[in-house]
Amino acid sequence: MDKIVVEGGSRLVGEIKISGAKNAALPLLAAALLPTGPSTYKNVPLLQDVSTMGKLLRQLGCEVDGRRTMTIAPPPGKHPRGKHHYEAPYQLVKTMRASILVLGPLVARYGHGRVSLPGGCAIGARPIDQHLKGLEAMGAKVTLEHGYVDVSCKRLRGASIVCDVPTVTGCENLMMAAALAKGRTVIENAAREPEVEELALVLNKMGARIQGAGTHVITIEGVDELQPIEHAIVADRIEAGTFAVAAAITRGDLLLRGARAEHMDAMLSKLRAAGAHVTVEAGGVRVRGGGDLAPVDITTQPHPGFPTDMQAQFMVLAALADGQSVIKETIFENRFMHVPELARMGADIAVSGRVAVVRGGPKLSGAQVMATDLRASASLVLAGLVAGGKTEVLRVYHLDRGYEAIEKKLRAVGAKIKRAKA
Ligand code: EPZ
């Protein structure tokens, strides 16, 4: 098991190339099951979760070649040739709950999908009831047994679906299912994340007829067949946001190459409120640290609100700000696991339910800390960049799920950081 070792105190100056978005790549890879031929994705991030999705697609009978540029050829024909062609097994799904994203495409393309129930994860119960409610509305037979969800339907039919919550992968699953359904599907209270828009853009390139992605109402006119495509994956707004915080807290100057400012409005306005200088340039987003950091109050919301995936990173900024910040986590029920670890580094954070009150202080001190989930581990690396002395972040496999070569990218702009055997 690896650890990340970082010496605090360096200003980060230079340029970081932002990788393709993990949360766009995962649904896009699953969508490659839909067309009748091989699709090719460029700018694929080299992440553990993406290779897990590649393994799952191979398990489902796809030919998967390449890494940065990945070609996925789904099994031919309209019907799965045997159970292995439609079942996502427990041993793969338990390592990545986003495996649920193959369910909609399997049912739409082959009439049958069977996915091990993803179960919860460190940050919450993460139910999939909205995914299943939508598929049932489209005429699918859904059964839950032996820890699997089994969904079958000869041909899905269009339906009107109102999501109880704007679920990102729920909308993505239902959009992919509806693309090949017979008739019109309308998804109301839809998630508006940029990754939902990216998926709709790619499905439309495949020949789907989707309108409204990025708004609360998405309309899908089903078609009989989709064509394979080639597509370069959009930059990762959460990776970019993570490095933006790094620039602010180290009083550095980073150009986040390829970052799309229009996907980052909420987090960039909070960075400005904290005193950082944010400018949009031709090649991306530039973030420069200002003087002392000002406290910021944050409430996580579905997009375009402040993203829950940036909450842990901003808590580090709040821990260094000159005053008190209040951070409310409204999306997941257990997303403050970074708090006790940050407290070991001297952060003053009081948690009550889903609210954290952070009293900023002048310094953090380096310590051995434990990563618990993907974005919590990122926050511990950020804290290590500014803490006095050495910080060791253990269990960095959490980090490798969602950040491509983070220590290399940070070292290239001046951080004293390395990976070592724990
Ligand atoms: C996606 O997860 C992202 N993952 C998450 O990123 C992100 O935190 C989350 O959206 C919110 O933005 C991917 O895109 C692969 P949701 P998802 O369904 O789709 C409830 C990261 O760090 N809900 O939008 O699983 C759910 O419990 C990861 O990159 C239901 O109640 O999140 C939660 O409270 C972490 N029933 C809320 O909706 C459902 O059927 C939002 O969840 C589905 C969701």
Coordinates of C-alpha atoms and ligand atoms in Angstrom, one line a residue:
M1 CA 0.0 0.0 0.0
D2 CA 1.4 3.4 -0.9
K3 CA 1.6 6.7 1.0
I4 CA 2.1 10.3 -0.1
V5 CA 4.8 12.2 1.8
V6 CA 4.7 16.0 1.5
E7 CA 6.8 18.7 3.1
G8 CA 4.8 21.9 3.6
G9 CA 5.8 25.4 2.8
S10 CA 6.3 25.6 -1.0
R11 CA 4.5 28.1 -3.2
L12 CA 3.0 26.4 -6.2
V13 CA 3.9 28.2 -9.4
G14 CA 3.5 27.1 -13.0
E15 CA 1.0 25.2 -15.2
I16 CA -0.9 22.0 -14.6
K17 CA -2.6 20.1 -17.4
I18 CA -6.1 19.0 -16.2
S19 CA -7.0 15.4 -17.1
G20 CA -10.3 14.2 -18.6
A21 CA -13.1 14.2 -16.1
K22 CA -13.5 10.9 -14.1
N23 CA -17.3 11.6 -13.7
A24 CA -17.7 12.1 -17.5
A25 CA -15.5 9.2 -18.5
L26 CA -17.4 6.6 -16.4
P27 CA -20.8 7.2 -18.0
L28 CA -19.3 7.7 -21.5
L29 CA -17.5 4.3 -21.3
A30 CA -20.8 2.7 -20.3
A31 CA -22.5 4.4 -23.2
A32 CA -20.1 2.6 -25.6
L33 CA -22.3 -0.5 -25.0
L34 CA -25.2 1.2 -26.9
P35 CA -24.0 1.6 -30.5
T36 CA -23.5 -1.2 -33.1
G37 CA -19.8 -0.9 -33.3
P38 CA -16.5 0.3 -31.7
S39 CA -16.4 3.9 -30.2
T40 CA -13.1 5.7 -29.4
Y41 CA -12.6 8.1 -26.5
K42 CA -9.6 10.5 -26.3
N43 CA -8.2 12.3 -23.3
V44 CA -9.3 9.4 -21.1
P45 CA -7.9 10.0 -17.5
L46 CA -5.6 7.3 -16.3
L47 CA -7.5 6.4 -13.1
Q48 CA -8.3 3.3 -11.1
D49 CA -12.0 3.8 -11.5
V50 CA -11.6 4.1 -15.3
S51 CA -9.6 0.9 -15.5
T52 CA -12.2 -0.8 -13.3
M53 CA -14.9 0.3 -15.8
G54 CA -12.7 -1.1 -18.6
K55 CA -12.5 -4.5 -16.8
L56 CA -16.3 -4.5 -16.3
L57 CA -16.9 -3.8 -20.0
R58 CA -14.5 -6.7 -20.9
Q59 CA -16.4 -8.8 -18.5
L60 CA -19.6 -7.9 -20.4
G61 CA -18.1 -9.1 -23.6
C62 CA -16.7 -5.8 -25.0
E63 CA -13.3 -5.5 -26.6
V64 CA -11.5 -2.7 -24.8
D65 CA -8.2 -1.4 -26.2
G66 CA -5.9 1.4 -25.2
R67 CA -5.8 3.7 -22.1
R68 CA -5.4 7.5 -22.9
T69 CA -7.1 6.8 -26.2
M70 CA -9.6 3.9 -25.5
T71 CA -11.6 2.0 -28.1
I72 CA -14.6 0.0 -26.9
A73 CA -16.3 -2.5 -29.2
P74 CA -19.6 -3.9 -27.6
P75 CA -20.7 -7.5 -28.3
P76 CA -22.6 -7.6 -31.6
G77 CA -26.2 -8.6 -31.9
K78 CA -29.3 -7.6 -30.1
H79 CA -29.3 -10.2 -27.4
P80 CA -26.7 -11.2 -24.9
R81 CA -24.9 -14.5 -25.5
G82 CA -25.0 -15.8 -22.0
K83 CA -25.1 -14.5 -18.5
H84 CA -21.6 -13.1 -18.6
H85 CA -22.8 -10.6 -21.3
Y86 CA -25.3 -8.9 -19.0
E87 CA -24.1 -9.4 -15.5
A88 CA -21.9 -7.0 -13.6
P89 CA -20.4 -9.2 -10.8
Y90 CA -20.1 -8.3 -7.1
Q91 CA -16.3 -8.5 -7.1
L92 CA -16.1 -5.7 -9.6
V93 CA -19.0 -3.6 -8.5
K94 CA -17.9 -3.6 -4.8
T95 CA -14.8 -1.7 -5.9
M96 CA -16.6 1.0 -7.8
R97 CA -20.3 1.8 -7.3
A98 CA -20.5 3.7 -10.6
S99 CA -20.6 0.3 -12.2
I100 CA -24.4 0.8 -11.9
L101 CA -24.0 2.9 -15.0
V102 CA -23.9 -0.2 -17.2
L103 CA -27.5 -1.1 -16.2
G104 CA -29.3 1.3 -18.4
P105 CA -27.2 0.6 -21.5
L106 CA -27.5 -3.2 -21.0
V107 CA -31.3 -3.2 -20.8
A108 CA -31.6 -0.7 -23.7
R109 CA -29.2 -2.6 -26.0
Y110 CA -29.6 -6.2 -25.0
G111 CA -32.9 -6.3 -23.1
H112 CA -31.3 -7.5 -19.9
G113 CA -29.0 -6.2 -17.2
R114 CA -28.0 -7.7 -13.9
V115 CA -25.8 -5.6 -11.6
S116 CA -24.6 -6.4 -8.1
L117 CA -26.3 -3.9 -5.8
P118 CA -23.6 -1.2 -5.3
G119 CA -24.3 -0.9 -1.6
G120 CA -23.2 2.1 0.3
C121 CA -19.8 3.6 0.6
A122 CA -17.9 5.6 3.1
I123 CA -19.8 8.9 2.4
G124 CA -23.3 7.5 2.5
A125 CA -26.0 4.9 1.7
R126 CA -26.0 6.0 -2.0
P127 CA -29.4 4.3 -2.9
I128 CA -30.3 3.6 -6.5
D129 CA -34.1 3.7 -6.1
Q130 CA -34.4 6.6 -8.7
H131 CA -32.5 4.6 -11.3
L132 CA -34.9 1.6 -10.8
K133 CA -38.1 3.7 -10.6
G134 CA -37.2 5.3 -14.0
L135 CA -36.5 1.9 -15.6
E136 CA -39.7 0.5 -14.3
A137 CA -41.6 3.5 -15.7
M138 CA -40.1 2.6 -19.0
G139 CA -41.6 -0.9 -18.8
A140 CA -38.7 -2.9 -17.4
K141 CA -39.2 -5.8 -15.0
V142 CA -37.0 -5.1 -11.9
T143 CA -36.2 -7.8 -9.3
L144 CA -33.9 -7.5 -6.4
E145 CA -32.5 -10.9 -5.2
H146 CA -29.3 -12.3 -3.8
G147 CA -27.7 -8.9 -3.7
Y148 CA -28.3 -8.2 -7.4
V149 CA -30.7 -6.0 -9.3
D150 CA -32.0 -7.8 -12.3
V151 CA -33.7 -5.6 -15.0
S152 CA -35.2 -7.0 -18.2
C153 CA -37.4 -5.6 -21.0
K154 CA -37.7 -6.7 -24.6
R155 CA -37.9 -3.0 -25.7
L156 CA -38.2 -0.1 -23.3
R157 CA -40.9 2.5 -24.0
G158 CA -40.7 6.2 -23.4
A159 CA -42.1 7.5 -20.1
S160 CA -42.5 10.6 -18.0
I161 CA -40.2 10.4 -15.0
V162 CA -39.9 12.9 -12.1
C163 CA -36.8 12.3 -10.1
D164 CA -37.3 12.7 -6.3
V165 CA -33.8 14.1 -6.2
P166 CA -31.6 15.4 -9.0
T167 CA -29.4 12.3 -9.2
V168 CA -26.3 12.5 -11.5
T169 CA -25.8 8.8 -12.4
G170 CA -29.5 8.2 -12.1
C171 CA -30.2 10.7 -14.9
E172 CA -27.3 9.3 -16.9
N173 CA -28.6 5.8 -16.6
L174 CA -32.1 6.8 -17.6
M175 CA -30.9 9.0 -20.5
M176 CA -28.9 6.0 -21.9
A177 CA -31.9 3.7 -21.4
A178 CA -34.3 6.2 -23.0
A179 CA -32.0 6.8 -26.0
L180 CA -33.1 3.4 -27.5
A181 CA -36.6 3.2 -26.1
K182 CA -39.7 3.4 -28.2
G183 CA -41.2 6.8 -28.0
R184 CA -40.5 9.9 -25.9
T185 CA -39.1 10.1 -22.4
V186 CA -39.2 13.2 -20.2
I187 CA -37.0 13.4 -17.1
E188 CA -38.0 16.1 -14.7
N189 CA -36.0 17.4 -11.7
A190 CA -33.0 16.2 -13.7
A191 CA -29.4 16.7 -12.6
R192 CA -27.7 19.6 -14.3
E193 CA -24.1 18.6 -13.9
P194 CA -21.7 19.3 -16.8
E195 CA -21.0 15.5 -17.0
V196 CA -24.8 15.0 -17.7
E197 CA -24.5 17.5 -20.6
E198 CA -21.3 15.8 -21.8
L199 CA -23.1 12.4 -21.9
A200 CA -26.1 13.9 -23.8
L201 CA -23.7 15.5 -26.3
V202 CA -22.0 12.2 -27.0
L203 CA -25.3 10.2 -27.2
N204 CA -26.5 12.8 -29.7
K205 CA -23.3 12.3 -31.7
M206 CA -24.3 8.6 -31.7
G207 CA -27.6 9.5 -33.2
A208 CA -29.8 9.9 -30.1
R209 CA -32.3 12.8 -30.0
I210 CA -31.8 14.4 -26.6
Q211 CA -32.8 18.0 -25.6
G212 CA -32.5 19.9 -22.4
A213 CA -29.4 18.4 -20.8
G214 CA -28.1 20.9 -18.3
T215 CA -31.6 22.0 -17.4
H216 CA -34.1 20.5 -15.0
V217 CA -36.1 18.9 -17.9
I218 CA -34.4 16.5 -20.3
T219 CA -36.4 15.1 -23.3
I220 CA -35.3 12.0 -25.2
E221 CA -36.9 10.8 -28.4
G222 CA -36.0 7.1 -28.6
V223 CA -34.4 5.8 -31.8
D224 CA -33.9 2.2 -33.1
E225 CA -30.1 2.2 -33.3
L226 CA -27.1 4.3 -32.4
Q227 CA -23.8 4.7 -34.3
P228 CA -20.3 4.5 -32.8
I229 CA -18.4 7.7 -32.4
E230 CA -15.1 9.3 -31.5
H231 CA -14.9 11.9 -28.7
A232 CA -12.4 13.7 -26.5
I233 CA -13.5 13.8 -22.9
V234 CA -14.1 17.1 -21.2
A235 CA -11.6 18.4 -18.5
D236 CA -12.2 17.4 -14.9
R237 CA -13.7 20.4 -13.0
I238 CA -13.1 18.8 -9.6
E239 CA -9.4 18.0 -10.3
A240 CA -9.1 21.6 -11.5
G241 CA -10.9 22.9 -8.4
T242 CA -8.6 20.9 -6.2
F243 CA -5.5 22.5 -7.8
A244 CA -7.2 25.9 -7.7
V245 CA -7.5 25.6 -3.9
A246 CA -3.8 24.5 -3.8
A247 CA -2.8 27.8 -5.6
A248 CA -4.9 29.8 -3.2
I249 CA -3.6 28.3 0.1
T250 CA 0.1 28.3 -1.0
R251 CA -0.2 31.9 -2.3
G252 CA 1.0 30.5 -5.6
D253 CA 0.2 31.1 -9.2
L254 CA -1.2 28.2 -11.3
L255 CA -2.5 28.0 -14.8
L256 CA -5.0 25.1 -14.9
R257 CA -4.6 24.2 -18.5
G258 CA -7.8 23.0 -20.2
A259 CA -10.0 23.8 -17.2
R260 CA -13.5 25.0 -18.2
A261 CA -14.4 28.1 -16.1
E262 CA -18.0 27.8 -17.1
H263 CA -18.2 24.5 -15.3
M264 CA -16.6 25.9 -12.1
D265 CA -18.6 29.1 -11.4
A266 CA -19.7 28.3 -7.8
M267 CA -16.2 27.2 -6.6
L268 CA -14.4 30.0 -8.4
S269 CA -16.7 32.6 -6.9
K270 CA -16.0 31.2 -3.4
L271 CA -12.2 31.3 -4.2
R272 CA -12.6 35.0 -5.1
A273 CA -14.6 35.6 -1.9
A274 CA -11.7 34.0 0.0
G275 CA -9.3 36.5 -1.6
A276 CA -7.7 34.5 -4.4
H277 CA -7.4 36.1 -7.9
V278 CA -9.1 34.1 -10.6
T279 CA -8.8 34.9 -14.3
V280 CA -10.0 33.1 -17.3
E281 CA -7.4 32.8 -20.0
A282 CA -7.4 31.2 -23.5
G283 CA -5.7 28.1 -22.2
G284 CA -7.7 27.6 -19.0
V285 CA -8.1 29.2 -15.6
R286 CA -5.4 31.0 -13.7
V287 CA -5.6 31.1 -9.9
R288 CA -3.2 33.3 -7.8
G289 CA -3.1 33.4 -4.1
G290 CA -3.9 36.8 -2.5
G291 CA -2.9 37.9 0.9
D292 CA -4.5 36.5 4.0
L293 CA -7.4 34.1 3.2
A294 CA -10.9 35.3 4.2
P295 CA -13.4 32.8 5.7
V296 CA -16.2 31.6 3.4
D297 CA -19.6 30.0 4.2
I298 CA -20.4 27.0 2.0
T299 CA -23.6 24.9 1.4
T300 CA -23.1 22.1 -1.0
Q301 CA -25.9 21.8 -3.6
P302 CA -26.6 20.0 -6.9
H303 CA -25.0 21.8 -9.9
P304 CA -24.8 24.8 -10.5
G305 CA -24.6 25.1 -6.8
F306 CA -21.4 24.5 -4.8
P307 CA -20.3 20.9 -5.6
T308 CA -20.1 18.4 -2.7
D309 CA -17.0 17.0 -4.4
M310 CA -15.2 20.2 -3.5
Q311 CA -16.4 20.5 0.2
A312 CA -13.4 18.7 1.8
Q313 CA -10.9 20.7 -0.2
F314 CA -12.5 24.0 0.8
M315 CA -12.4 22.9 4.4
V316 CA -8.6 23.1 4.3
L317 CA -8.9 26.7 2.9
A318 CA -11.3 27.5 5.7
A319 CA -9.0 26.0 8.3
L320 CA -6.3 28.6 7.3
A321 CA -8.7 31.6 6.8
D322 CA -8.7 34.6 9.1
G323 CA -12.0 33.9 10.8
Q324 CA -14.9 31.4 11.1
S325 CA -16.5 29.6 8.2
V326 CA -19.7 27.5 8.2
I327 CA -19.8 24.5 5.9
K328 CA -23.0 22.6 5.3
E329 CA -23.0 19.3 3.5
T330 CA -26.5 18.7 2.1
I331 CA -25.9 15.9 -0.5
F332 CA -24.3 13.0 1.4
E333 CA -24.9 12.1 5.0
N334 CA -21.4 11.2 6.0
R335 CA -19.0 13.4 4.1
F336 CA -17.0 14.9 7.0
M337 CA -14.5 12.0 7.5
H338 CA -11.6 14.3 6.7
V339 CA -12.4 16.4 9.8
P340 CA -10.8 14.2 12.5
E341 CA -7.7 13.8 10.2
L342 CA -7.5 17.6 9.7
A343 CA -7.9 18.1 13.4
R344 CA -4.8 16.0 13.9
M345 CA -3.0 18.6 11.9
G346 CA -4.3 21.4 14.2
A347 CA -7.5 22.4 12.4
D348 CA -10.2 23.7 14.7
I349 CA -13.5 22.2 13.3
A350 CA -16.7 21.6 15.3
V351 CA -19.2 19.2 13.5
S352 CA -22.9 19.0 14.4
G353 CA -24.8 16.7 12.0
R354 CA -24.2 18.0 8.5
V355 CA -22.8 21.3 9.6
A356 CA -19.1 22.0 10.3
V357 CA -18.0 25.3 11.9
V358 CA -14.3 25.9 11.0
R359 CA -12.3 28.4 13.1
G360 CA -9.4 29.4 10.9
G361 CA -5.9 29.5 12.3
P362 CA -2.5 30.7 11.2
K363 CA -1.0 27.3 10.7
L364 CA -1.4 23.5 10.4
S365 CA 1.2 21.1 11.5
G366 CA 2.3 18.0 9.6
A367 CA 1.2 14.6 10.8
Q368 CA 0.5 11.0 9.7
V369 CA -3.1 11.0 8.5
M370 CA -5.4 8.4 7.0
A371 CA -7.3 8.8 3.7
T372 CA -10.9 7.6 4.0
D373 CA -12.5 8.5 0.7
L374 CA -11.5 10.1 -2.6
R375 CA -12.0 13.8 -1.9
A376 CA -11.1 13.5 1.8
S377 CA -7.7 12.2 0.7
A378 CA -7.3 15.2 -1.7
S379 CA -8.0 17.6 1.2
L380 CA -5.2 15.9 3.3
V381 CA -2.7 16.4 0.5
L382 CA -3.7 20.0 0.3
A383 CA -3.3 20.4 4.0
G384 CA 0.1 18.8 3.8
L385 CA 1.2 21.4 1.2
V386 CA 0.9 24.2 3.8
A387 CA 1.4 22.4 7.1
G388 CA 4.6 22.9 9.0
G389 CA 6.9 19.9 8.6
K390 CA 6.1 16.5 7.1
T391 CA 2.7 15.0 6.4
E392 CA 2.2 11.4 5.4
V393 CA -1.2 10.5 3.9
L394 CA -1.8 6.8 4.2
R395 CA -4.2 4.6 2.0
V396 CA -3.7 6.7 -1.1
Y397 CA -5.5 4.1 -3.2
H398 CA -8.5 6.3 -2.4
L399 CA -6.7 9.1 -4.1
D400 CA -5.7 7.1 -7.2
R401 CA -9.4 6.4 -7.9
G402 CA -9.9 10.0 -9.0
Y403 CA -6.6 11.9 -9.4
E404 CA -4.1 11.0 -12.2
A405 CA -0.5 11.2 -10.9
I406 CA -1.4 14.0 -8.4
E407 CA 2.1 13.9 -6.8
K408 CA 3.8 14.3 -10.2
K409 CA 1.6 17.2 -11.2
L410 CA 2.1 19.0 -7.9
R411 CA 5.9 18.3 -7.8
A412 CA 6.2 19.9 -11.3
V413 CA 4.9 23.2 -9.9
G414 CA 7.2 23.2 -6.8
A415 CA 5.6 21.0 -4.2
K416 CA 8.0 18.8 -2.1
I417 CA 5.9 15.7 -2.5
K418 CA 6.6 12.0 -3.3
R419 CA 4.9 8.6 -3.2
A420 CA 6.5 5.9 -1.0
K421 CA 5.7 2.5 0.2
A422 CA 3.7 2.7 3.5
Ligands
EPZ1 C1 -22.2 11.4 -8.7 O1 -22.5 10.4 -7.8 C2 -20.7 11.5 -8.7 N1 -20.1 10.3 -9.1 C3 -20.2 11.8 -7.2 O2 -18.8 12.0 -7.3 C4 -20.9 13.1 -6.8 O3 -20.5 13.4 -5.5 C5 -22.4 13.0 -6.9 O4 -22.8 12.7 -8.2 C6 -23.1 14.3 -6.5 O5 -22.6 15.3 -7.4 C7 -20.1 10.0 -10.5 O6 -20.6 10.8 -11.3 C8 -19.5 8.7 -10.9 P1 -26.3 11.3 -6.9 P2 -24.1 9.8 -7.7 O7 -27.0 10.1 -7.4 O8 -24.7 9.9 -9.0 C9 -29.4 10.5 -3.5 C10 -16.6 11.8 -6.6 O9 -16.0 12.1 -5.6 N2 -30.0 9.5 -4.4 O10 -26.3 12.6 -7.7 O11 -24.0 8.5 -7.0 C11 -28.1 10.2 -3.0 O12 -28.2 9.4 -1.8 C12 -18.0 11.1 -6.5 O13 -16.1 11.9 -7.8 C13 -31.1 8.8 -4.0 O14 -31.7 9.0 -3.0 O15 -24.8 10.9 -6.8 C14 -27.5 11.6 -2.7 O16 -27.9 12.0 -1.4 C15 -18.4 11.0 -5.1 N3 -31.6 7.8 -4.9 C16 -28.1 12.4 -3.8 O17 -29.2 11.7 -4.3 C17 -31.0 7.5 -6.0 O18 -31.5 6.6 -6.8 C18 -27.2 12.7 -4.9 O19 -26.7 11.5 -5.4 C19 -29.8 8.2 -6.4 C20 -29.3 9.2 -5.6

